[in-house]
Every structure is written in structure tokens, then in C-alpha cells.
mmCIF file of C-alpha atoms in Angstrom:
data_model
loop_
_atom_site.group_PDB
_atom_site.id
_atom_site.type_symbol
_atom_site.label_atom_id
_atom_site.label_comp_id
_atom_site.label_asym_id
_atom_site.label_seq_id
_atom_site.Cartn_x
_atom_site.Cartn_y
_atom_site.Cartn_z
ATOM 1 C CA MET A 10 -45.473 13.985 45.335
ATOM 2 C CA LEU A 11 -48.133 11.441 44.864
ATOM 3 C CA LEU A 12 -50.800 13.916 45.908
ATOM 4 C CA LEU A 13 -49.727 16.458 43.544
ATOM 5 C CA LEU A 14 -49.555 14.078 40.586
ATOM 6 C CA LEU A 15 -53.278 12.940 41.843
ATOM 7 C CA LEU A 16 -54.147 16.309 41.707
ATOM 8 C CA LEU A 17 -52.691 17.050 38.370
ATOM 9 C CA LEU A 18 -54.677 14.066 36.868
ATOM 10 C CA LEU A 19 -57.775 15.097 38.626
ATOM 11 C CA LEU A 20 -57.115 18.525 37.154
ATOM 12 C CA LEU A 21 -56.794 17.053 33.642
ATOM 13 C CA LEU A 22 -60.037 15.179 34.012
ATOM 14 C CA LEU A 23 -61.681 18.132 34.776
ATOM 15 C CA LEU A 24 -60.637 19.923 31.743
ATOM 16 C CA LEU A 25 -61.559 17.159 29.670
ATOM 17 C CA LEU A 26 -64.889 16.710 30.812
ATOM 18 C CA LEU A 27 -65.488 20.772 30.505
ATOM 19 C CA GLN A 28 -64.236 20.456 26.990
ATOM 20 C CA LEU A 29 -66.755 17.734 26.534
ATOM 21 C CA LEU A 30 -69.559 19.792 28.306
ATOM 22 C CA LEU A 31 -68.784 22.571 26.216
ATOM 23 C CA LEU A 32 -69.315 20.683 23.055
ATOM 24 C CA LEU A 33 -72.341 19.468 24.237
ATOM 25 C CA LEU A 34 -73.606 22.888 25.142
ATOM 26 C CA LEU A 35 -72.682 24.201 21.451
ATOM 27 C CA LEU A 36 -74.639 21.414 19.918
ATOM 28 C CA LEU A 37 -77.376 21.946 22.263
ATOM 29 C CA GLN A 38 -77.788 25.692 22.132
ATOM 30 C CA ARG A 39 -81.638 25.679 21.669
ATOM 31 C CA HIS A 40 -82.628 23.283 24.233
ATOM 32 C CA LEU A 41 -82.762 25.579 27.460
ATOM 33 C CA LEU A 42 -83.748 22.744 30.069
ATOM 34 C CA LEU A 43 -80.637 20.557 28.868
ATOM 35 C CA LEU A 44 -78.277 23.703 28.978
ATOM 36 C CA LEU A 45 -79.353 24.271 32.629
ATOM 37 C CA LEU A 46 -79.172 20.582 33.280
ATOM 38 C CA LEU A 47 -75.553 20.612 32.254
ATOM 39 C CA LEU A 48 -74.944 23.518 34.082
ATOM 40 C CA LEU A 49 -76.060 21.847 37.370
ATOM 41 C CA LEU A 50 -74.091 18.912 36.595
ATOM 42 C CA LEU A 51 -71.068 20.986 36.130
ATOM 43 C CA LEU A 52 -71.639 22.760 39.412
ATOM 44 C CA LEU A 53 -71.745 19.461 40.987
ATOM 45 C CA LEU A 54 -68.818 18.167 39.760
ATOM 46 C CA MET A 55 -66.864 21.274 40.831
ATOM 47 C CA LEU A 56 -68.576 20.815 44.327
ATOM 48 C CA LEU A 57 -67.377 16.892 44.276
ATOM 49 C CA LEU A 58 -63.862 17.971 43.393
ATOM 50 C CA LEU A 59 -63.432 20.408 46.005
ATOM 51 C CA LEU A 60 -64.863 18.051 48.545
ATOM 52 C CA LEU A 61 -62.452 15.338 47.094
ATOM 53 C CA LEU A 62 -59.596 17.811 47.487
ATOM 54 C CA LEU A 63 -60.376 18.860 51.040
ATOM 55 C CA LEU A 64 -60.801 15.192 52.235
ATOM 56 C CA LEU A 65 -57.370 14.611 50.484
ATOM 57 C CA GLN A 66 -55.951 17.649 52.480
ATOM 58 C CA LEU A 67 -57.446 16.433 55.738
ATOM 59 C CA LEU A 68 -57.064 12.833 55.886
ATOM 60 C CA LEU A 69 -53.562 12.778 54.677
ATOM 61 C CA LEU A 70 -51.501 15.601 55.081
ATOM 62 C CA LEU A 71 -53.030 16.414 58.591
ATOM 63 C CA LEU A 72 -52.647 12.622 59.816
ATOM 64 C CA LEU A 73 -48.958 12.872 58.694
ATOM 65 C CA GLN A 74 -48.276 15.972 60.170
ATOM 66 C CA LEU A 75 -49.801 14.220 63.288
ATOM 67 C CA LEU A 76 -47.665 11.470 63.238
ATOM 68 C CA ILE A 77 -44.589 13.549 62.728
ATOM 69 C CA LEU A 78 -45.543 15.532 65.692
ATOM 70 C CA LEU A 79 -45.724 12.646 68.206
ATOM 71 C CA LEU A 80 -42.911 11.117 66.549
ATOM 72 C CA LEU A 81 -41.200 14.252 67.626
ATOM 73 C CA LEU A 82 -42.620 14.363 71.040
ATOM 74 C CA LEU A 83 -41.297 10.675 71.980
ATOM 75 C CA LEU A 84 -37.765 11.517 70.651
ATOM 76 C CA SER A 85 -37.904 14.238 72.951
ATOM 77 C CA LEU A 86 -38.705 12.617 75.760
ATOM 78 C CA LEU A 87 -36.095 9.917 74.830
ATOM 79 C CA LEU A 88 -33.472 12.658 74.646
ATOM 80 C CA ILE A 89 -34.544 13.970 77.975
ATOM 81 C CA LEU A 90 -33.889 10.416 79.495
ATOM 82 C CA LEU A 91 -30.815 9.897 77.713
ATOM 83 C CA LEU A 92 -29.695 13.133 79.285
ATOM 84 C CA LEU A 93 -30.871 12.277 82.454
ATOM 85 C CA LEU A 94 -28.841 9.143 82.169
ATOM 86 C CA LEU A 95 -25.822 11.222 81.306
ATOM 87 C CA LEU A 96 -26.014 13.142 84.701
ATOM 88 C CA LEU A 97 -26.749 10.367 86.709
ATOM 89 C CA LEU A 98 -23.784 8.163 85.661
ATOM 90 C CA PRO A 99 -21.529 8.156 88.793
ATOM 91 C CA PHE A 100 -18.409 9.414 86.903
ATOM 92 C CA ASP A 101 -15.215 10.636 88.777
ATOM 93 C CA ALA A 102 -12.542 13.154 88.352
ATOM 94 C CA ALA A 103 -10.496 10.793 86.575
ATOM 95 C CA VAL A 104 -13.089 9.686 83.921
ATOM 96 C CA THR A 105 -14.272 13.027 83.308
ATOM 97 C CA ALA A 106 -10.788 14.241 82.759
ATOM 98 C CA SER A 107 -10.428 11.045 80.410
ATOM 99 C CA THR A 108 -13.464 11.836 78.468
ATOM 100 C CA ALA A 109 -12.599 15.712 78.167
ATOM 101 C CA ALA A 110 -9.121 14.649 76.609
ATOM 102 C CA ALA A 111 -10.613 12.052 74.331
ATOM 103 C CA THR A 112 -13.090 14.990 73.028
ATOM 104 C CA THR A 113 -10.110 17.333 72.747
ATOM 105 C CA THR A 114 -8.385 15.145 70.403
ATOM 106 C CA THR A 115 -8.847 14.432 66.891
ATOM 107 C CA THR A 116 -8.707 10.942 67.467
ATOM 108 C CA ALA A 117 -10.992 10.157 70.041
ATOM 109 C CA THR A 118 -12.140 6.862 69.737
ATOM 110 C CA PRO A 119 -13.047 3.792 72.227
ATOM 111 C CA ALA A 120 -9.873 2.104 70.988
ATOM 112 C CA THR A 121 -7.862 5.183 72.312
ATOM 113 C CA ALA A 122 -9.561 4.946 75.361
ATOM 114 C CA ALA A 123 -8.845 1.422 75.946
ATOM 115 C CA THR A 124 -5.384 2.114 75.347
ATOM 116 C CA ALA A 125 -5.119 4.843 77.730
ATOM 117 C CA ALA A 126 -6.623 2.650 80.383
ATOM 118 C CA ALA A 127 -4.218 -0.267 79.496
ATOM 119 C CA ALA A 128 -1.322 2.213 79.747
ATOM 120 C CA THR A 129 -2.780 3.198 83.293
ATOM 121 C CA ALA A 130 -3.168 -0.496 84.180
ATOM 122 C CA ALA A 131 0.557 -1.076 83.023
ATOM 123 C CA ALA A 132 1.544 1.843 85.167
ATOM 124 C CA ALA A 133 -0.478 0.592 88.108
ATOM 125 C CA THR A 134 0.919 -2.714 87.910
ATOM 126 C CA ALA A 135 4.298 -1.678 87.777
ATOM 127 C CA ALA A 136 3.875 0.746 90.576
ATOM 128 C CA ALA A 137 2.697 -2.333 92.548
ATOM 129 C CA ALA A 138 5.575 -4.400 91.320
ATOM 130 C CA THR A 139 8.069 -1.818 92.370
ATOM 131 C CA ALA A 140 6.239 -1.638 95.687
ATOM 132 C CA ALA A 141 6.655 -5.305 96.175
ATOM 133 C CA ALA A 142 10.113 -5.005 94.934
ATOM 134 C CA ALA A 143 10.964 -2.484 97.552
ATOM 135 C CA THR A 144 9.489 -4.601 100.444
ATOM 136 C CA PRO A 145 12.235 -6.482 102.279
ATOM 137 C CA ALA A 146 12.559 -10.452 101.428
ATOM 138 C CA ALA A 147 11.622 -11.154 105.393
ATOM 139 C CA ALA A 148 8.120 -9.571 105.019
ATOM 140 C CA SER A 149 5.291 -11.766 106.098
ATOM 141 C CA PRO A 150 2.646 -13.333 103.891
ATOM 142 C CA ALA A 151 0.103 -10.902 105.119
ATOM 143 C CA ALA A 152 1.877 -7.990 103.131
ATOM 144 C CA ASP A 153 1.919 -10.138 99.973
ATOM 145 C CA THR A 154 -2.089 -10.582 100.194
ATOM 146 C CA ASP A 155 -2.431 -6.953 100.927
ATOM 147 C CA ALA A 156 -0.688 -5.630 97.841
ATOM 148 C CA ALA A 157 -2.127 -8.610 95.748
ATOM 149 C CA ALA A 158 -5.538 -7.336 96.989
ATOM 150 C CA ARG A 159 -4.631 -3.584 96.400
ATOM 151 C CA LEU A 160 -3.507 -4.573 92.980
ATOM 152 C CA LEU A 161 -6.939 -6.399 92.253
ATOM 153 C CA TRP A 162 -8.686 -3.305 93.252
ATOM 154 C CA LEU A 163 -6.743 -1.027 91.081
ATOM 155 C CA LEU A 164 -7.381 -3.639 88.327
ATOM 156 C CA LEU A 165 -11.374 -3.584 89.131
ATOM 157 C CA GLN A 166 -11.595 0.276 89.390
ATOM 158 C CA LEU A 167 -9.731 0.508 86.192
ATOM 159 C CA LEU A 168 -12.300 -1.812 84.412
ATOM 160 C CA LEU A 169 -15.036 -0.096 85.742
ATOM 161 C CA ARG A 170 -13.817 3.354 84.736
ATOM 162 C CA LEU A 171 -13.330 1.781 81.170
ATOM 163 C CA LEU A 172 -17.215 0.436 81.130
ATOM 164 C CA LEU A 173 -18.329 3.891 82.042
ATOM 165 C CA LEU A 174 -16.573 5.542 79.296
ATOM 166 C CA GLN A 175 -17.552 3.114 76.863
ATOM 167 C CA GLN A 176 -21.315 4.000 78.070
ATOM 168 C CA GLN A 177 -20.931 7.568 77.957
ATOM 169 C CA LEU A 178 -19.260 7.368 74.463
ATOM 170 C CA LEU A 179 -22.455 5.287 73.508
ATOM 171 C CA LEU A 180 -24.947 7.489 75.058
ATOM 172 C CA GLN A 181 -23.254 10.489 73.209
ATOM 173 C CA LEU A 182 -23.631 8.650 69.804
ATOM 174 C CA LEU A 183 -27.310 8.072 70.587
ATOM 175 C CA LEU A 184 -27.789 11.547 71.280
ATOM 176 C CA LEU A 185 -26.459 12.466 68.311
ATOM 177 C CA MET A 186 -28.617 10.293 66.223
ATOM 178 C CA LEU A 187 -31.524 11.663 67.872
ATOM 179 C CA LEU A 188 -31.091 15.077 67.189
ATOM 180 C CA LEU A 189 -30.300 14.449 63.700
ATOM 181 C CA LEU A 190 -33.757 12.027 63.082
ATOM 182 C CA MET A 191 -35.334 15.056 64.839
ATOM 183 C CA LEU A 192 -33.815 17.576 62.524
ATOM 184 C CA LEU A 193 -35.128 15.037 59.666
ATOM 185 C CA LEU A 194 -38.576 14.734 60.763
ATOM 186 C CA LEU A 195 -38.708 18.695 61.074
ATOM 187 C CA LEU A 196 -37.637 19.051 57.641
ATOM 188 C CA LEU A 197 -40.474 16.488 56.431
ATOM 189 C CA LEU A 198 -43.021 18.726 58.467
ATOM 190 C CA LEU A 199 -41.768 21.569 56.528
ATOM 191 C CA LEU A 200 -42.126 19.603 53.314
ATOM 192 C CA LEU A 201 -45.440 18.914 54.459
ATOM 193 C CA GLN A 202 -46.528 22.374 55.158
ATOM 194 C CA ILE A 203 -45.008 23.368 51.618
ATOM 195 C CA LEU A 204 -47.235 20.546 49.924
ATOM 196 C CA LEU A 205 -50.219 21.888 51.847
ATOM 197 C CA LEU A 206 -49.709 25.461 50.422
ATOM 198 C CA LEU A 207 -49.102 23.907 46.880
ATOM 199 C CA LEU A 208 -52.613 21.779 47.257
ATOM 200 C CA GLN A 209 -54.386 24.996 48.257
ATOM 201 C CA LEU A 210 -52.792 26.875 45.286
ATOM 202 C CA LEU A 211 -53.735 24.131 43.047
ATOM 203 C CA LEU A 212 -57.442 24.413 44.493
ATOM 204 C CA LEU A 213 -57.791 28.044 43.981
ATOM 205 C CA LEU A 214 -56.377 27.969 40.527
ATOM 206 C CA LEU A 215 -58.866 24.836 39.816
ATOM 207 C CA LEU A 216 -61.618 27.629 40.989
ATOM 208 C CA VAL A 217 -60.259 30.395 38.862
ATOM 209 C CA VAL A 218 -60.365 27.904 35.629
ATOM 210 C CA LEU A 219 -64.032 26.928 36.512
ATOM 211 C CA GLN A 220 -64.976 30.333 36.747
ATOM 212 C CA LEU A 221 -63.387 31.418 33.531
ATOM 213 C CA LEU A 222 -64.913 28.716 31.522
ATOM 214 C CA LEU A 223 -68.434 29.508 33.174
ATOM 215 C CA HIS A 224 -68.017 33.258 32.603
ATOM 216 C CA CYS A 225 -66.855 32.303 28.605
ATOM 217 C CA TYR A 226 -70.030 30.024 28.396
ATOM 218 C CA TYR A 227 -72.309 32.831 29.978
ATOM 219 C CA TYR A 228 -70.806 35.308 27.553
ATOM 220 C CA TYR A 229 -71.267 33.090 24.516
ATOM 221 C CA TYR A 230 -74.810 32.173 25.575
ATOM 222 C CA TYR A 231 -76.085 35.466 26.342
ATOM 223 C CA SER A 232 -74.346 37.174 23.262
#
């Protein structure tokens, strides 16, 4: 938008200068040298404006396009790394089943995953308690320590699965955010291309206006 406003201001300035030049030409009809000098100045001004527009087009729009392409390249590399992390994480069947159930339900949040893990932990503790109650009272202390070790091992496994599930959800959120950012950058690149086309159209219109003014002046002078 700033470039478009700058081009419009340049176009207005050019039209004002052309009006002043035409007034001077009308006042100086009999002096051929001055008329030739004014024509040369007008042509030089047109060339300078063309060079300025080309510089703006090359320096700003192309640099922005290069920056957006570099950002897209970095985001694509980061996306590939996240996908590799998702593939290399050691998920077992229970974790994948729990993630599939969490994604199919509408309330698939980390809180529901935590409650499910807590429910499985409670079931495991209840199973361990019933197993301990089922053992006879005259059992040896080694059996009690074995049951306690199994219970601790089950709790550690559940905690590890919960942490892995949360990591997978965070990675999925990061992937979604990266995809949205890449889409926004692609839209910005498309807008820059449209702006580039508009600049080219304005440049062509400027050339047409200048040519028409020159033809009008030639027709007026030689008639």
C-alpha cells in the first residue's frame, strides 16, 4: 500500500510538472531552443521516473519475496524435523490407542488424557490391592516387596505414557501453527505478486499519459 501511494504521488507530481511545462511551452512558442531544451528535460524526467520505479520494484518487492521464500524454506525444514520427531518417538500400542480415542472424540484435550491415565492408574492400584489381598496372610516379606515394586513399575509406565501423550499433542499443535504460518506467508507472497502487477500497470499508464501529452504538444506545435 505504501508503494502504491508513493507511485500515485509521483504520478501527480509528474502531471503537475507536465502542466507547468505545457504552460511554459505556450508562453515560449517562438523560441525553438528553449522548446527543445524543455523537451529534453521532459524526456529526462520520464527516464528518471522509470528508473525510480524500476528501482523500487527491484529493491522492495523482490527483497520481500526473497525473505518470504527463505521463511517458507525454514518453516518447511522445521516441519520436516517435527514430523521426524513424531515418527521417532517410542509410542507403544496403548499410547497410540489412547491418542486415537482422544482425536476421535470432540473433547480431546490433555485434561481428558490425564483423567484417562488417572483412571487406568486407579485401576492398576485396585488390581494390585486385590492381588495383595488375595495373597495369604502368612506370605513372606519378599512377596510384599515384589508387589510394591510391580506397583511402582506400573505407575512409572503410566507416567511415562502420559508425558509422551502430552508431547505428541504439543507437537501436533506446533505442526498446525506452522502450517497456518506457511499459508499466511503464501498469501502474502501472492499479494506481493499482485502489487507487482499493479506497479507494472501504473508504469504502463504513466508511459501512455506521457506519450499522449507529447503527441498533443507535437500536434499543437506543428499545426
